[in-house]
């Protein structure tokens, strides 16, 4: 499989993970909503709202990926790849506001106005069912992340990857699993102690988890949204190419900007041998561009400036 095919496969896998998570959450919303009605649990209601927000988030991510696939035009000469980052940031905001803040509000309300939980069997059954579904979705995310991380550690990859869509889905799913565990514990403690304030604290705990994940996602996506440099592998590849080309005597500078999960803008200034004519320089640059794109197909825009002078800072 060539590199372009691999990049297309990554895009397809990203969409598949989003669709998978969306379908899982639709089923979970229905089951959690029914259980919240049957038990009167605040933690269960918080989880229902959380899963509803996740459904909206995944629809936004799919929309963002569709926007990012639009070709470049006069108004957006570098394409629409960064649309994914914008919608990923919006997902983080929705997770913070609709999911996290509502869960905290519901927890405070239930704590100040405690109501006994009942029909606990419905709640536990639905929560275990939801854990199975969310756990499977999270496991699928982890498998895909492990495929992409290469030699990086798992958490290092989470901090440095440009695949914001997959990171957002992983963040949502892992937060959902943790939230479900908190909801089960809160429901059980509340039921067996007869004190529904434990259920309210469960809702508060879910809110804290969601807000923490939302803040992490917002910080990571913000860096991409305002123009983060591409992976260092691109600079390393450029340096390798230059070492092999005797007509290039120095890499003066290299600037990269991530324009989307798999689209990079590269600007390079090189020092060339002084005996080259215009035709030789053109051929040199064309060969340099061809080799870099062959090795790093994510380099979609490449600008190379030749120079003959000693460079000073």
JSON list of C-alpha atoms in Angstrom, two decimals, residues 61-284:
[
{"chain": "A", "resi": 61, "resn": "UNK", "atom": "CA", "xyz": [-17.13, 16.13, 13.91]},
{"chain": "A", "resi": 62, "resn": "UNK", "atom": "CA", "xyz": [-18.59, 14.39, 10.85]},
{"chain": "A", "resi": 63, "resn": "UNK", "atom": "CA", "xyz": [-19.62, 17.78, 9.51]},
{"chain": "A", "resi": 64, "resn": "UNK", "atom": "CA", "xyz": [-16.12, 19.12, 10.17]},
{"chain": "A", "resi": 65, "resn": "UNK", "atom": "CA", "xyz": [-14.51, 16.23, 8.30]},
{"chain": "A", "resi": 66, "resn": "UNK", "atom": "CA", "xyz": [-16.82, 16.79, 5.34]},
{"chain": "A", "resi": 67, "resn": "UNK", "atom": "CA", "xyz": [-15.93, 20.49, 5.33]},
{"chain": "A", "resi": 68, "resn": "UNK", "atom": "CA", "xyz": [-12.22, 19.66, 5.51]},
{"chain": "A", "resi": 69, "resn": "UNK", "atom": "CA", "xyz": [-12.45, 17.49, 2.40]},
{"chain": "A", "resi": 70, "resn": "UNK", "atom": "CA", "xyz": [-13.54, 20.42, 0.22]},
{"chain": "A", "resi": 71, "resn": "UNK", "atom": "CA", "xyz": [-10.92, 21.39, -2.38]},
{"chain": "A", "resi": 72, "resn": "UNK", "atom": "CA", "xyz": [-9.00, 24.66, -2.18]},
{"chain": "A", "resi": 73, "resn": "UNK", "atom": "CA", "xyz": [-10.56, 27.67, -3.91]},
{"chain": "A", "resi": 74, "resn": "UNK", "atom": "CA", "xyz": [-9.81, 31.35, -4.40]},
{"chain": "A", "resi": 75, "resn": "UNK", "atom": "CA", "xyz": [-11.20, 32.33, -1.01]},
{"chain": "A", "resi": 76, "resn": "UNK", "atom": "CA", "xyz": [-9.37, 29.52, 0.80]},
{"chain": "A", "resi": 77, "resn": "UNK", "atom": "CA", "xyz": [-6.22, 28.85, -1.26]},
{"chain": "A", "resi": 78, "resn": "UNK", "atom": "CA", "xyz": [-4.84, 26.42, 1.33]},
{"chain": "A", "resi": 79, "resn": "UNK", "atom": "CA", "xyz": [-8.05, 24.44, 1.52]},
{"chain": "A", "resi": 80, "resn": "UNK", "atom": "CA", "xyz": [-10.48, 23.78, 4.36]},
{"chain": "A", "resi": 81, "resn": "UNK", "atom": "CA", "xyz": [-8.45, 21.24, 6.34]},
{"chain": "A", "resi": 82, "resn": "UNK", "atom": "CA", "xyz": [-8.45, 23.33, 9.52]},
{"chain": "A", "resi": 83, "resn": "UNK", "atom": "CA", "xyz": [-12.27, 23.07, 9.65]},
{"chain": "A", "resi": 84, "resn": "UNK", "atom": "CA", "xyz": [-11.72, 19.84, 11.58]},
{"chain": "A", "resi": 85, "resn": "UNK", "atom": "CA", "xyz": [-9.86, 21.77, 14.27]},
{"chain": "A", "resi": 86, "resn": "UNK", "atom": "CA", "xyz": [-12.59, 24.41, 14.55]},
{"chain": "A", "resi": 87, "resn": "UNK", "atom": "CA", "xyz": [-15.35, 21.83, 14.98]},
{"chain": "A", "resi": 88, "resn": "UNK", "atom": "CA", "xyz": [-13.18, 19.79, 17.36]},
{"chain": "A", "resi": 89, "resn": "UNK", "atom": "CA", "xyz": [-12.80, 22.92, 19.49]},
{"chain": "A", "resi": 90, "resn": "UNK", "atom": "CA", "xyz": [-16.58, 23.42, 19.39]},
{"chain": "A", "resi": 91, "resn": "UNK", "atom": "CA", "xyz": [-17.02, 19.83, 20.58]},
{"chain": "A", "resi": 92, "resn": "UNK", "atom": "CA", "xyz": [-14.77, 20.57, 23.56]},
{"chain": "A", "resi": 93, "resn": "UNK", "atom": "CA", "xyz": [-16.87, 23.63, 24.38]},
{"chain": "A", "resi": 94, "resn": "UNK", "atom": "CA", "xyz": [-20.12, 21.65, 24.16]},
{"chain": "A", "resi": 95, "resn": "UNK", "atom": "CA", "xyz": [-18.66, 18.89, 26.32]},
{"chain": "A", "resi": 96, "resn": "UNK", "atom": "CA", "xyz": [-17.73, 21.55, 28.87]},
{"chain": "A", "resi": 97, "resn": "UNK", "atom": "CA", "xyz": [-21.04, 23.43, 28.82]},
{"chain": "A", "resi": 98, "resn": "UNK", "atom": "CA", "xyz": [-23.82, 20.96, 28.05]},
{"chain": "A", "resi": 99, "resn": "UNK", "atom": "CA", "xyz": [-22.15, 17.89, 29.54]},
{"chain": "A", "resi": 100, "resn": "UNK", "atom": "CA", "xyz": [-19.99, 19.13, 32.40]},
{"chain": "A", "resi": 101, "resn": "UNK", "atom": "CA", "xyz": [-21.81, 22.23, 33.62]},
{"chain": "A", "resi": 102, "resn": "UNK", "atom": "CA", "xyz": [-25.25, 20.63, 33.44]},
{"chain": "A", "resi": 103, "resn": "UNK", "atom": "CA", "xyz": [-24.02, 17.62, 35.41]},
{"chain": "A", "resi": 104, "resn": "UNK", "atom": "CA", "xyz": [-22.68, 19.92, 38.12]},
{"chain": "A", "resi": 105, "resn": "UNK", "atom": "CA", "xyz": [-25.92, 21.92, 38.15]},
{"chain": "A", "resi": 106, "resn": "UNK", "atom": "CA", "xyz": [-27.94, 18.73, 38.45]},
{"chain": "A", "resi": 107, "resn": "UNK", "atom": "CA", "xyz": [-25.66, 17.50, 41.23]},
{"chain": "A", "resi": 108, "resn": "UNK", "atom": "CA", "xyz": [-26.02, 20.72, 43.24]},
{"chain": "A", "resi": 109, "resn": "UNK", "atom": "CA", "xyz": [-29.79, 20.72, 42.70]},
{"chain": "A", "resi": 110, "resn": "UNK", "atom": "CA", "xyz": [-30.18, 17.10, 43.81]},
{"chain": "A", "resi": 111, "resn": "UNK", "atom": "CA", "xyz": [-27.88, 17.63, 46.79]},
{"chain": "A", "resi": 112, "resn": "UNK", "atom": "CA", "xyz": [-29.95, 20.57, 48.02]},
{"chain": "A", "resi": 113, "resn": "UNK", "atom": "CA", "xyz": [-33.23, 18.86, 47.15]},
{"chain": "A", "resi": 114, "resn": "UNK", "atom": "CA", "xyz": [-32.60, 15.14, 47.74]},
{"chain": "A", "resi": 115, "resn": "UNK", "atom": "CA", "xyz": [-35.05, 12.65, 46.29]},
{"chain": "A", "resi": 116, "resn": "UNK", "atom": "CA", "xyz": [-34.83, 8.90, 46.97]},
{"chain": "A", "resi": 117, "resn": "UNK", "atom": "CA", "xyz": [-33.73, 6.65, 44.14]},
{"chain": "A", "resi": 118, "resn": "UNK", "atom": "CA", "xyz": [-35.87, 3.65, 43.29]},
{"chain": "A", "resi": 119, "resn": "UNK", "atom": "CA", "xyz": [-36.07, 0.77, 40.81]},
{"chain": "A", "resi": 120, "resn": "UNK", "atom": "CA", "xyz": [-32.29, 0.50, 41.07]},
{"chain": "A", "resi": 121, "resn": "UNK", "atom": "CA", "xyz": [-32.24, -2.67, 38.95]},
{"chain": "A", "resi": 122, "resn": "UNK", "atom": "CA", "xyz": [-33.11, -0.68, 35.84]},
{"chain": "A", "resi": 123, "resn": "UNK", "atom": "CA", "xyz": [-30.31, 1.78, 36.49]},
{"chain": "A", "resi": 124, "resn": "UNK", "atom": "CA", "xyz": [-27.61, -0.81, 37.16]},
{"chain": "A", "resi": 125, "resn": "UNK", "atom": "CA", "xyz": [-28.65, -2.92, 34.17]},
{"chain": "A", "resi": 126, "resn": "UNK", "atom": "CA", "xyz": [-28.59, 0.04, 31.78]},
{"chain": "A", "resi": 127, "resn": "UNK", "atom": "CA", "xyz": [-25.28, 1.31, 33.15]},
{"chain": "A", "resi": 128, "resn": "UNK", "atom": "CA", "xyz": [-23.61, -2.09, 32.74]},
{"chain": "A", "resi": 129, "resn": "UNK", "atom": "CA", "xyz": [-25.01, -2.28, 29.19]},
{"chain": "A", "resi": 130, "resn": "UNK", "atom": "CA", "xyz": [-23.66, 1.20, 28.47]},
{"chain": "A", "resi": 131, "resn": "UNK", "atom": "CA", "xyz": [-20.23, 0.32, 29.91]},
{"chain": "A", "resi": 132, "resn": "UNK", "atom": "CA", "xyz": [-20.04, -2.68, 27.57]},
{"chain": "A", "resi": 133, "resn": "UNK", "atom": "CA", "xyz": [-20.83, -0.52, 24.53]},
{"chain": "A", "resi": 134, "resn": "UNK", "atom": "CA", "xyz": [-18.66, 2.44, 25.53]},
{"chain": "A", "resi": 135, "resn": "UNK", "atom": "CA", "xyz": [-15.85, 0.12, 26.60]},
{"chain": "A", "resi": 136, "resn": "UNK", "atom": "CA", "xyz": [-15.84, -1.54, 23.19]},
{"chain": "A", "resi": 137, "resn": "UNK", "atom": "CA", "xyz": [-15.80, 1.84, 21.43]},
{"chain": "A", "resi": 138, "resn": "UNK", "atom": "CA", "xyz": [-12.95, 3.04, 23.65]},
{"chain": "A", "resi": 139, "resn": "UNK", "atom": "CA", "xyz": [-11.00, -0.16, 23.03]},
{"chain": "A", "resi": 140, "resn": "UNK", "atom": "CA", "xyz": [-11.39, 0.36, 19.27]},
{"chain": "A", "resi": 141, "resn": "UNK", "atom": "CA", "xyz": [-10.07, 3.92, 19.67]},
{"chain": "A", "resi": 142, "resn": "UNK", "atom": "CA", "xyz": [-7.04, 2.68, 21.61]},
{"chain": "A", "resi": 143, "resn": "UNK", "atom": "CA", "xyz": [-6.26, 0.04, 18.96]},
{"chain": "A", "resi": 144, "resn": "UNK", "atom": "CA", "xyz": [-6.33, 2.72, 16.24]},
{"chain": "A", "resi": 145, "resn": "UNK", "atom": "CA", "xyz": [-4.24, 5.12, 18.33]},
{"chain": "A", "resi": 146, "resn": "UNK", "atom": "CA", "xyz": [-1.64, 2.41, 18.93]},
{"chain": "A", "resi": 147, "resn": "UNK", "atom": "CA", "xyz": [-1.42, 1.83, 15.19]},
{"chain": "A", "resi": 148, "resn": "UNK", "atom": "CA", "xyz": [-0.72, 5.51, 14.55]},
{"chain": "A", "resi": 149, "resn": "UNK", "atom": "CA", "xyz": [1.57, 6.39, 17.45]},
{"chain": "A", "resi": 150, "resn": "UNK", "atom": "CA", "xyz": [4.60, 4.60, 16.01]},
{"chain": "A", "resi": 151, "resn": "UNK", "atom": "CA", "xyz": [7.54, 4.74, 18.44]},
{"chain": "A", "resi": 152, "resn": "UNK", "atom": "CA", "xyz": [5.92, 7.42, 20.61]},
{"chain": "A", "resi": 153, "resn": "UNK", "atom": "CA", "xyz": [4.47, 6.59, 23.99]},
{"chain": "A", "resi": 154, "resn": "UNK", "atom": "CA", "xyz": [0.68, 6.54, 24.12]},
{"chain": "A", "resi": 155, "resn": "UNK", "atom": "CA", "xyz": [0.34, 9.73, 26.19]},
{"chain": "A", "resi": 156, "resn": "UNK", "atom": "CA", "xyz": [3.04, 11.51, 24.21]},
{"chain": "A", "resi": 157, "resn": "UNK", "atom": "CA", "xyz": [1.08, 10.76, 21.05]},
{"chain": "A", "resi": 158, "resn": "UNK", "atom": "CA", "xyz": [-2.08, 12.21, 22.61]},
{"chain": "A", "resi": 159, "resn": "UNK", "atom": "CA", "xyz": [-0.20, 15.47, 23.24]},
{"chain": "A", "resi": 160, "resn": "UNK", "atom": "CA", "xyz": [1.48, 15.75, 19.83]},
{"chain": "A", "resi": 161, "resn": "UNK", "atom": "CA", "xyz": [-0.83, 14.15, 17.29]},
{"chain": "A", "resi": 162, "resn": "UNK", "atom": "CA", "xyz": [-2.58, 16.24, 14.64]},
{"chain": "A", "resi": 163, "resn": "UNK", "atom": "CA", "xyz": [-5.52, 13.80, 14.38]},
{"chain": "A", "resi": 164, "resn": "UNK", "atom": "CA", "xyz": [-7.84, 15.94, 16.48]},
{"chain": "A", "resi": 165, "resn": "UNK", "atom": "CA", "xyz": [-10.97, 14.06, 15.41]},
{"chain": "A", "resi": 166, "resn": "UNK", "atom": "CA", "xyz": [-9.74, 10.72, 16.76]},
{"chain": "A", "resi": 167, "resn": "UNK", "atom": "CA", "xyz": [-8.41, 12.32, 19.95]},
{"chain": "A", "resi": 168, "resn": "UNK", "atom": "CA", "xyz": [-11.77, 14.01, 20.60]},
{"chain": "A", "resi": 169, "resn": "UNK", "atom": "CA", "xyz": [-13.62, 10.72, 20.11]},
{"chain": "A", "resi": 170, "resn": "UNK", "atom": "CA", "xyz": [-11.18, 8.93, 22.41]},
{"chain": "A", "resi": 171, "resn": "UNK", "atom": "CA", "xyz": [-11.58, 11.67, 25.03]},
{"chain": "A", "resi": 172, "resn": "UNK", "atom": "CA", "xyz": [-15.36, 11.46, 24.87]},
{"chain": "A", "resi": 173, "resn": "UNK", "atom": "CA", "xyz": [-15.47, 7.66, 25.06]},
{"chain": "A", "resi": 174, "resn": "UNK", "atom": "CA", "xyz": [-12.95, 7.36, 27.89]},
{"chain": "A", "resi": 175, "resn": "UNK", "atom": "CA", "xyz": [-14.78, 10.09, 29.84]},
{"chain": "A", "resi": 176, "resn": "UNK", "atom": "CA", "xyz": [-18.02, 8.20, 29.25]},
{"chain": "A", "resi": 177, "resn": "UNK", "atom": "CA", "xyz": [-16.59, 4.97, 30.68]},
{"chain": "A", "resi": 178, "resn": "UNK", "atom": "CA", "xyz": [-15.27, 6.76, 33.77]},
{"chain": "A", "resi": 179, "resn": "UNK", "atom": "CA", "xyz": [-18.57, 8.62, 34.17]},
{"chain": "A", "resi": 180, "resn": "UNK", "atom": "CA", "xyz": [-20.53, 5.37, 33.98]},
{"chain": "A", "resi": 181, "resn": "UNK", "atom": "CA", "xyz": [-18.39, 3.81, 36.70]},
{"chain": "A", "resi": 182, "resn": "UNK", "atom": "CA", "xyz": [-18.99, 6.86, 38.91]},
{"chain": "A", "resi": 183, "resn": "UNK", "atom": "CA", "xyz": [-22.74, 6.65, 38.21]},
{"chain": "A", "resi": 184, "resn": "UNK", "atom": "CA", "xyz": [-22.92, 2.97, 39.21]},
{"chain": "A", "resi": 185, "resn": "UNK", "atom": "CA", "xyz": [-21.02, 3.57, 42.45]},
{"chain": "A", "resi": 186, "resn": "UNK", "atom": "CA", "xyz": [-23.15, 6.62, 43.29]},
{"chain": "A", "resi": 187, "resn": "UNK", "atom": "CA", "xyz": [-26.38, 4.76, 42.57]},
{"chain": "A", "resi": 188, "resn": "UNK", "atom": "CA", "xyz": [-25.40, 1.74, 44.67]},
{"chain": "A", "resi": 189, "resn": "UNK", "atom": "CA", "xyz": [-24.17, 3.78, 47.65]},
{"chain": "A", "resi": 190, "resn": "UNK", "atom": "CA", "xyz": [-27.23, 6.01, 47.52]},
{"chain": "A", "resi": 191, "resn": "UNK", "atom": "CA", "xyz": [-29.60, 3.04, 47.41]},
{"chain": "A", "resi": 192, "resn": "UNK", "atom": "CA", "xyz": [-28.00, 0.99, 50.18]},
{"chain": "A", "resi": 193, "resn": "UNK", "atom": "CA", "xyz": [-27.43, 3.95, 52.52]},
{"chain": "A", "resi": 194, "resn": "UNK", "atom": "CA", "xyz": [-30.82, 5.50, 51.83]},
{"chain": "A", "resi": 195, "resn": "UNK", "atom": "CA", "xyz": [-29.07, 8.85, 51.34]},
{"chain": "A", "resi": 196, "resn": "UNK", "atom": "CA", "xyz": [-29.69, 10.23, 47.83]},
{"chain": "A", "resi": 197, "resn": "UNK", "atom": "CA", "xyz": [-27.04, 12.89, 48.34]},
{"chain": "A", "resi": 198, "resn": "UNK", "atom": "CA", "xyz": [-24.49, 10.27, 47.27]},
{"chain": "A", "resi": 199, "resn": "UNK", "atom": "CA", "xyz": [-26.31, 10.12, 43.94]},
{"chain": "A", "resi": 200, "resn": "UNK", "atom": "CA", "xyz": [-25.99, 13.91, 43.71]},
{"chain": "A", "resi": 201, "resn": "UNK", "atom": "CA", "xyz": [-22.26, 13.65, 44.42]},
{"chain": "A", "resi": 202, "resn": "UNK", "atom": "CA", "xyz": [-22.05, 11.13, 41.60]},
{"chain": "A", "resi": 203, "resn": "UNK", "atom": "CA", "xyz": [-23.52, 13.72, 39.26]},
{"chain": "A", "resi": 204, "resn": "UNK", "atom": "CA", "xyz": [-20.97, 16.26, 40.51]},
{"chain": "A", "resi": 205, "resn": "UNK", "atom": "CA", "xyz": [-18.16, 13.75, 39.92]},
{"chain": "A", "resi": 206, "resn": "UNK", "atom": "CA", "xyz": [-19.34, 13.13, 36.36]},
{"chain": "A", "resi": 207, "resn": "UNK", "atom": "CA", "xyz": [-19.38, 16.88, 35.78]},
{"chain": "A", "resi": 208, "resn": "UNK", "atom": "CA", "xyz": [-15.79, 17.23, 37.00]},
{"chain": "A", "resi": 209, "resn": "UNK", "atom": "CA", "xyz": [-14.65, 14.40, 34.69]},
{"chain": "A", "resi": 210, "resn": "UNK", "atom": "CA", "xyz": [-16.35, 15.95, 31.67]},
{"chain": "A", "resi": 211, "resn": "UNK", "atom": "CA", "xyz": [-15.00, 19.43, 32.34]},
{"chain": "A", "resi": 212, "resn": "UNK", "atom": "CA", "xyz": [-11.46, 18.05, 32.84]},
{"chain": "A", "resi": 213, "resn": "UNK", "atom": "CA", "xyz": [-11.59, 16.19, 29.52]},
{"chain": "A", "resi": 214, "resn": "UNK", "atom": "CA", "xyz": [-13.11, 19.22, 27.78]},
{"chain": "A", "resi": 215, "resn": "UNK", "atom": "CA", "xyz": [-10.32, 21.50, 29.04]},
{"chain": "A", "resi": 216, "resn": "UNK", "atom": "CA", "xyz": [-7.65, 19.02, 27.90]},
{"chain": "A", "resi": 217, "resn": "UNK", "atom": "CA", "xyz": [-9.22, 18.75, 24.43]},
{"chain": "A", "resi": 218, "resn": "UNK", "atom": "CA", "xyz": [-9.66, 22.53, 24.14]},
{"chain": "A", "resi": 219, "resn": "UNK", "atom": "CA", "xyz": [-5.99, 23.18, 25.00]},
{"chain": "A", "resi": 220, "resn": "UNK", "atom": "CA", "xyz": [-4.75, 20.59, 22.51]},
{"chain": "A", "resi": 221, "resn": "UNK", "atom": "CA", "xyz": [-7.03, 21.69, 19.67]},
{"chain": "A", "resi": 222, "resn": "UNK", "atom": "CA", "xyz": [-6.42, 25.41, 20.31]},
{"chain": "A", "resi": 223, "resn": "UNK", "atom": "CA", "xyz": [-2.73, 24.92, 19.51]},
{"chain": "A", "resi": 224, "resn": "UNK", "atom": "CA", "xyz": [-3.66, 23.40, 16.15]},
{"chain": "A", "resi": 225, "resn": "UNK", "atom": "CA", "xyz": [-6.33, 25.98, 15.46]},
{"chain": "A", "resi": 226, "resn": "UNK", "atom": "CA", "xyz": [-3.98, 28.96, 15.77]},
{"chain": "A", "resi": 227, "resn": "UNK", "atom": "CA", "xyz": [-1.28, 27.37, 13.61]},
{"chain": "A", "resi": 228, "resn": "UNK", "atom": "CA", "xyz": [0.90, 24.61, 15.05]},
{"chain": "A", "resi": 229, "resn": "UNK", "atom": "CA", "xyz": [4.04, 23.38, 13.33]},
{"chain": "A", "resi": 230, "resn": "UNK", "atom": "CA", "xyz": [3.94, 19.98, 11.66]},
{"chain": "A", "resi": 231, "resn": "UNK", "atom": "CA", "xyz": [5.55, 16.81, 13.01]},
{"chain": "A", "resi": 232, "resn": "UNK", "atom": "CA", "xyz": [9.34, 16.97, 13.27]},
{"chain": "A", "resi": 233, "resn": "UNK", "atom": "CA", "xyz": [9.60, 14.03, 10.85]},
{"chain": "A", "resi": 234, "resn": "UNK", "atom": "CA", "xyz": [9.08, 16.48, 7.98]},
{"chain": "A", "resi": 235, "resn": "UNK", "atom": "CA", "xyz": [12.12, 18.59, 8.96]},
{"chain": "A", "resi": 236, "resn": "UNK", "atom": "CA", "xyz": [14.14, 15.42, 9.49]},
{"chain": "A", "resi": 237, "resn": "UNK", "atom": "CA", "xyz": [13.17, 14.20, 6.01]},
{"chain": "A", "resi": 238, "resn": "UNK", "atom": "CA", "xyz": [14.16, 17.55, 4.47]},
{"chain": "A", "resi": 239, "resn": "UNK", "atom": "CA", "xyz": [17.56, 17.38, 6.19]},
{"chain": "A", "resi": 240, "resn": "UNK", "atom": "CA", "xyz": [18.14, 13.85, 4.85]},
{"chain": "A", "resi": 241, "resn": "UNK", "atom": "CA", "xyz": [17.31, 14.95, 1.30]},
{"chain": "A", "resi": 242, "resn": "UNK", "atom": "CA", "xyz": [19.62, 17.97, 1.53]},
{"chain": "A", "resi": 243, "resn": "UNK", "atom": "CA", "xyz": [22.53, 15.86, 2.79]},
{"chain": "A", "resi": 244, "resn": "UNK", "atom": "CA", "xyz": [22.27, 13.71, -0.33]},
{"chain": "A", "resi": 245, "resn": "UNK", "atom": "CA", "xyz": [22.14, 16.71, -2.70]},
{"chain": "A", "resi": 246, "resn": "UNK", "atom": "CA", "xyz": [25.60, 18.22, -3.21]},
{"chain": "A", "resi": 247, "resn": "UNK", "atom": "CA", "xyz": [24.18, 21.31, -4.97]},
{"chain": "A", "resi": 248, "resn": "UNK", "atom": "CA", "xyz": [22.43, 22.31, -1.70]},
{"chain": "A", "resi": 249, "resn": "UNK", "atom": "CA", "xyz": [25.02, 23.44, 0.81]},
{"chain": "A", "resi": 250, "resn": "UNK", "atom": "CA", "xyz": [22.82, 24.59, 3.67]},
{"chain": "A", "resi": 251, "resn": "UNK", "atom": "CA", "xyz": [19.28, 24.52, 4.96]},
{"chain": "A", "resi": 252, "resn": "UNK", "atom": "CA", "xyz": [18.85, 28.16, 5.94]},
{"chain": "A", "resi": 253, "resn": "UNK", "atom": "CA", "xyz": [15.42, 27.79, 7.52]},
{"chain": "A", "resi": 254, "resn": "UNK", "atom": "CA", "xyz": [12.27, 25.70, 7.37]},
{"chain": "A", "resi": 255, "resn": "UNK", "atom": "CA", "xyz": [8.78, 26.69, 8.51]},
{"chain": "A", "resi": 256, "resn": "UNK", "atom": "CA", "xyz": [5.85, 24.26, 8.66]},
{"chain": "A", "resi": 257, "resn": "UNK", "atom": "CA", "xyz": [2.19, 24.75, 9.54]},
{"chain": "A", "resi": 258, "resn": "UNK", "atom": "CA", "xyz": [-0.35, 22.00, 10.04]},
{"chain": "A", "resi": 259, "resn": "UNK", "atom": "CA", "xyz": [-3.29, 22.90, 7.79]},
{"chain": "A", "resi": 260, "resn": "UNK", "atom": "CA", "xyz": [-5.42, 19.89, 8.71]},
{"chain": "A", "resi": 261, "resn": "UNK", "atom": "CA", "xyz": [-5.02, 16.37, 10.13]},
{"chain": "A", "resi": 262, "resn": "UNK", "atom": "CA", "xyz": [-3.19, 15.25, 6.98]},
{"chain": "A", "resi": 263, "resn": "UNK", "atom": "CA", "xyz": [-2.30, 18.51, 5.19]},
{"chain": "A", "resi": 264, "resn": "UNK", "atom": "CA", "xyz": [0.92, 20.47, 5.77]},
{"chain": "A", "resi": 265, "resn": "UNK", "atom": "CA", "xyz": [2.28, 23.77, 4.43]},
{"chain": "A", "resi": 266, "resn": "UNK", "atom": "CA", "xyz": [6.09, 23.87, 4.16]},
{"chain": "A", "resi": 267, "resn": "UNK", "atom": "CA", "xyz": [8.30, 26.89, 3.38]},
{"chain": "A", "resi": 268, "resn": "UNK", "atom": "CA", "xyz": [12.01, 26.22, 2.93]},
{"chain": "A", "resi": 269, "resn": "UNK", "atom": "CA", "xyz": [14.99, 28.47, 2.22]},
{"chain": "A", "resi": 270, "resn": "UNK", "atom": "CA", "xyz": [18.13, 26.74, 1.00]},
{"chain": "A", "resi": 271, "resn": "UNK", "atom": "CA", "xyz": [21.67, 27.85, 0.13]},
{"chain": "A", "resi": 272, "resn": "UNK", "atom": "CA", "xyz": [22.75, 26.56, -3.29]},
{"chain": "A", "resi": 273, "resn": "UNK", "atom": "CA", "xyz": [26.13, 26.20, -4.95]},
{"chain": "A", "resi": 274, "resn": "UNK", "atom": "CA", "xyz": [27.13, 29.54, -6.52]},
{"chain": "A", "resi": 275, "resn": "UNK", "atom": "CA", "xyz": [27.90, 28.03, -9.94]},
{"chain": "A", "resi": 276, "resn": "UNK", "atom": "CA", "xyz": [24.30, 27.03, -10.72]},
{"chain": "A", "resi": 277, "resn": "UNK", "atom": "CA", "xyz": [22.36, 28.75, -13.48]},
{"chain": "A", "resi": 278, "resn": "UNK", "atom": "CA", "xyz": [18.63, 29.44, -13.49]},
{"chain": "A", "resi": 279, "resn": "UNK", "atom": "CA", "xyz": [17.76, 26.22, -15.29]},
{"chain": "A", "resi": 280, "resn": "UNK", "atom": "CA", "xyz": [19.84, 24.14, -12.89]},
{"chain": "A", "resi": 281, "resn": "UNK", "atom": "CA", "xyz": [18.21, 25.77, -9.87]},
{"chain": "A", "resi": 282, "resn": "UNK", "atom": "CA", "xyz": [14.74, 25.09, -11.27]},
{"chain": "A", "resi": 283, "resn": "UNK", "atom": "CA", "xyz": [15.60, 21.44, -11.86]},
{"chain": "A", "resi": 284, "resn": "UNK", "atom": "CA", "xyz": [17.14, 21.20, -8.37]}
]
